[in-house]
Each structure stands twice: as structure tokens, then as C-alpha cells.
Amino acid sequence: MTQLTGLPDLGRPLDTLPGAAYQARDRLGLGVLLPSVLTLEPLPEGGVALLVTLLREGLKASGRIEAGFAVGTPLTEAGEAAATNGTPLLLSAAEPLRGVLEVSARFGTPGAALAPPVALGPDTLTTTRVVAELPADAAVLAARLVRDGTVPVDAALRLTFQAVAPTLPLRATVDPQALLATLTQRFGPGAAVPFDRLATALDEAVFGAPSQPDRAAALALRLRPAVSRPEPVARPLHRLLEQVPAAALTLDLADPTAVDVDQALTLDLDAAARALAASDPAHHVREVDAPAPPTGRTTVTFAANLPAPVAGLALLLADLRVPPSATRPQEVTASVPLTAPGGVTSTTITLAPGERLKGEVRLRAVLDGTGELEGPWRPAHTTLLTLAPDAFPVPLTVVRATRALTALAVAEVRTAGGTTLGRVDAAGPVLAVPVTANAPPATITVQPLGLGQPVQVPVDRRRIELDPATLPGFGTHLARLRHAPVSGPLTVQWRPEGGEAEPQTVRLDADRPQADIRWTATSPFQPGVLWRVGPADWSAPVAPRDFLVIDVDPPILVDGVELRPDPDRPGSWTYVPPGPFLDHPNAISLIDAGPASFLQVTSRIDLPDGRRDAIRRGLGGGIDIHPAEVRVTRVAVETKSPDGVWTAVAEGTSSGIPPWTTALSASLDGDRRTAARAALGGTAGWMALVAELTVAGRPVRRTRDIAALIDTPHD
């Protein structure tokens, strides 16, 4: 896996699908869709997608327009199955890095910007809202259009994604400083240039005219960051830098490279008009009459443009402070809870007559388990104060689940201590998680509604898009079946976990001791593979990983010891050391010394040498056997008291290497000496040798009676 894995490969477009779709890099059977639809989105907390407010304060009239926007893919469900060239294809929505939204009016002066361009970060890329003030005549006209079922706004959005640039068998060495001089002469100093024109100019400057479109695009995607920067507008424009250092930059267009690529979206006016006509116009127009305020009284409106809901948010407040001025000696402060639909609340403050608002505003939040937190102060120069996510006291990680996921599973966001912060499901597919400085990283547990195992996803970035196609385990997997031919040919059946796929058969023998199998997991909750040899029972699901090897040979039982072929050493077999044993016939002694006795025991975990040689001879053919890797964590001698309680009288660790010997000694008196004498006299149930091991990552505890070990022949 590399940092390119899963990114859309611009050199492999999926032309059979609507919109912009590409093959995912290094993920067979997975396509990536770039969102290409911009629609109106209902505002949080039960609001509507579009709201025009007419505000009258005595003889003064004004207005406000609020709109929510969302991006989508051309298919109705992210992760919906499709096909290309007859091959089944699973689709995933691409995750944008950043964006710029511009909203303009379709009333008054059509095309006039309603608000400055809105820069979108990771937490507002898929859904955002815009609030703009309107003069009285524009507000009345906008309300009339809404009542007639006409959408009064238009919008354009530029999203920036990370993708893999197209590759070509070309290399070039360029000097960015010389390139910038050529571009400046062609377009002018600091010119804002569309991508296609910039690509043509770069291609001609590097390779000469005439320009080739495919070569120009591949070159410009790699080279444009060296000579330009993206403009903060919805139309993809790149402004030439003022200067760059002189340097030799080598470009290998055959090398797959991650680049930033822009996607321009426009509002689907037809869909927005249909949605507007289908709802009650009264829900989209609000008229507010305020009493005529005395001179100096000013209405201030606070709007929180936050992803909703915020996990654990008990209370959200906005604070305003205006410092004293030459005509007003006292500071003006206000604090309001943001509880109205959409987080919009108004309050009235008293300034000096004719004074314009010039102060600071911030958010305060009360979080469950954390208490009250204060956000940074931001400038407040208008009576409409929109607070973006960066005004929240702590960073927010936005977790969003697609409809394809919520139809299959629910997701719970939990702290490192196991406390549930929130839930993402069909009823609430979005959750914002506060990330406090002292809290360990949270995790997301995606629990399937049907069969399968839950999937864990770390909360490690500012925006997490949950979709079946992006969860670990989804997609194409590879495994290698291996067989030691000494046990004869085998017929192995295998099938993907879940579903009703017919089993496939692989024959392994001396000429073909291994075979690769490939399967596609359409559910991340059942990503594994099952196998069996002949008519035996199916194995438990084997979870996929980067390189999965499955040894299919059944074990051989020789002299009570289970042997398996060593996949790393042909012609060699391994066994799990079955100890503890006494190291040799005289490895235990009890020496009386007055009122106490001195016990000495030497143990081993591996087989005695003679028994191992006998097993090797039983296999024949010069085959070698050796113990598997184990870790001995504790070896102890325990005795039993007359009331049945076992107590360790000596304990230690092993030598760390085969045969894992341990020398133990202890001074015994009273009941412990009596128990030791009984055991050495051949009476079972009074003294035991205990070993605690880690075998294949699992803890194992073994107990052997000392009396039985004394009677066991030592080869």
C-alpha cells in the first residue's frame, strides 16, 4: 500500500459512467466518482434549504437570505454497483481537500455576488450554509420570487481533490524561474489564468509548439504549483507567482504522482426549483416586525455555521464585546444562546447614536465531561455575525456516513476509554466530534446490521467519510495457498466469506506446491476467505492483509505430537513444544536440612532429545523437525495444602532459547515439605510443574503433575 492507493487515476477514466469517474489506483474493481452535483440542502436542526427574512424596525426595513448547499455524485447511492466493459465495478465517492463557494443573486442585478467567496475546509466541504444581508427592495423581490416557486439564488463551487496524474513516457528538466518569465511575458505579471490556457503555455514552453492536450494536462498538473497559486474563487483560475528561485527541476511524467485537481460545480436550478415548488412557500419566507428602537439601539444577529450535531454539546453561546468609544465611556457586552433553528439568534445592544458596530465576537461551548470551553475572539464589524467552525473552542472532526453505509450498518464514535460520544445512522448521518487537547484519539466502531464483524476506524483527520467502499477490508484481495508435497497431493476448496458464491477448487502437489487466489469482498464486514481440504469442515474466515499466506496441509500426529510443514524451510516440519517436563531423570531433588528441606528442580519446555529423534525416524526420508517459536513467560513449582489450595513455592523464567530450561529452588517446611515428599514418593495431586507460554500470539497455561513426570521415562 502507498499514499497513492485508492486515489482516482486520471489516466484511467471510466467513460461508461455519468459524471467524472476514474479507476481507483491499486484497487481492482473499485471506481472513484468526483462529485458533480450542487443542490440546496436543508439547514440544520429542522430548518429549510432556503429562507428569506423581511425585517422591519419602525421606518427602517432590511432583509436577510439564508441558503444551505450540498454536493453529491451523479449516482443516487455512493458505493452503488456498476459495470465497465462487462466487469462488475464498485464505486466510491472521492474525498475533496478544500473548496470555494460563490453565491450570486438572480434578482435585482442578476449575477451580483450576495457574499464574498466562502473558503471551505474539511468540515464544511459536503454541506455548508451562506447568510447574507439584503437591502429592503432586494429582500422584497427575493421573497416574491420564492413565493412564486422561483429560486432567487445561483451558486458555483470549486472543489479540489487529490488524484494520480496521467503518465506518459517523457522526462524533462526545467527552470521554474525561466518558465515564470515566459508565462509573465505571455499573460502579464500576476495574471489569473484558466487551467487549460496555463497547460498549453507550459507545454509549449517545455516541449515546443504545437501543444498536445494530453501531454499539456499531465505536465501542468505536476508543474503548476511551481509557478502559480490557486485563486480563491469558484472558477478554477491560477495566479502567476511574483517570483520563484532559480533551480533545475526534473519531471518524470512516467512516474505516478499525487496532484491536486479542481472540479467545478454549478447549482442544479431545475432540481432546486422543483424542491421549492413542492414545499409550502410560507416555510421559506419569514416576516419580522420589531418595535422602533431608541437611538443607538442596534439589533445584532448571530449565526453559527457549524456541522450539526456536535457530539456532547450541552450548550452553545455567542459572546459580543464592544470596547468604549469617544462618545460611549462604558464597554458593551452581550451573550446569547444559539438555540434557534439553524443556530441563528438576535439580540439588541445599545451603542452611541450613529455609532457603527466595531467589536469582537466568540463562541463558548459547554461539553459533556469537559465543561465550558472558550473559542478565540474574532472581529465583529457588521450586525450579522456568522461564526465558522474555526471559531469553535476546539477543532471538530466531521464524521459523515453515506446512504450506502447507513443501509448496512450503524457507526458509534467512542473515546479511548470506551465512552460513546455519538452515533451515525440513517436518522442522523452526520456527527461533529470535538477534539480536545488532552483526550486520547477516539475510534469509530462500524457495526453491521446483519452478519459480519464490526470494523474499527481511527478518528485521525478533520473529515471522515464512511462508505462501504472506503472501509478496511472492502475490495479485491489476494492470498497464497501453500502445501508441503511430502504429505501428498491435496485438493483445496475455497470461497469468499459471506454470500452464495460457488466454491472454487485448487489442486496442490509436488509440481505445484502453491497457488494464488483472488477474491472481491463486496462487504467490509465479511472480507475474508474460507478453505477446506477435501470433505473436511470449512475453516474459520481468514481475514485479509497485505500479504496473506495460508498453509493448507493437515497436521500429522506422530507419537502424540502434532507436526506441520514449515512454510519457510522446505522438507522441515514444526511442532509446538509440549512441555513442561523434567530436564533429565535426576532433575528434581529434595534434601532435608533440619526443620526445612531444600527443593531443586530443572525443567524444560521442549521434547527430550531421544523422543524428538524417535519422531524424526518415524517420518523417514531424512526429514528434519524443530520446535515452533514460543515465548515462555513463567515456570513455577506449586504445592497443594491440606485444604486444597495450590501455592507457588518457586518460580522463574526460561533460558529464552530451545529447549527453554529453567532452574528452580526453594526452601520448604510444614505442609509444603509434606506435599513435596508425597509427590516424590509417587503420590499424585500434591505437587505440580506449571508453565505459562505465548504460542502464536495466544497465552497458554500448562500444568503437569510431578509424580507423573517422575514415572515418565526420559529418552
Short mmCIF file of C-alpha atoms in Angstrom, two decimals, residues 21 42 51 66 84 170 200 262 372 453 484 553 558 679-680:
data_model
loop_
_atom_site.label_atom_id
_atom_site.label_comp_id
_atom_site.label_asym_id
_atom_site.label_seq_id
_atom_site.Cartn_x
_atom_site.Cartn_y
_atom_site.Cartn_z
CA ALA A 21 -15.31 8.77 -12.77
CA PRO A 42 -31.94 21.81 4.39
CA LEU A 51 -35.10 31.21 3.88
CA GLU A 66 -30.04 32.07 4.13
CA THR A 84 -17.41 -1.26 -17.19
CA LEU A 170 8.53 11.58 -21.10
CA THR A 200 -0.97 24.93 -23.20
CA ASP A 262 -10.10 21.00 -9.48
CA GLU A 372 -17.03 25.10 29.47
CA GLN A 453 -17.67 -8.43 12.11
CA ALA A 484 4.32 -29.24 1.60
CA ASP A 553 -1.58 -29.01 4.99
CA VAL A 558 3.40 -38.86 15.45
CA ALA A 679 4.90 -36.22 45.21
CA LEU A 680 8.46 -37.56 45.10
#
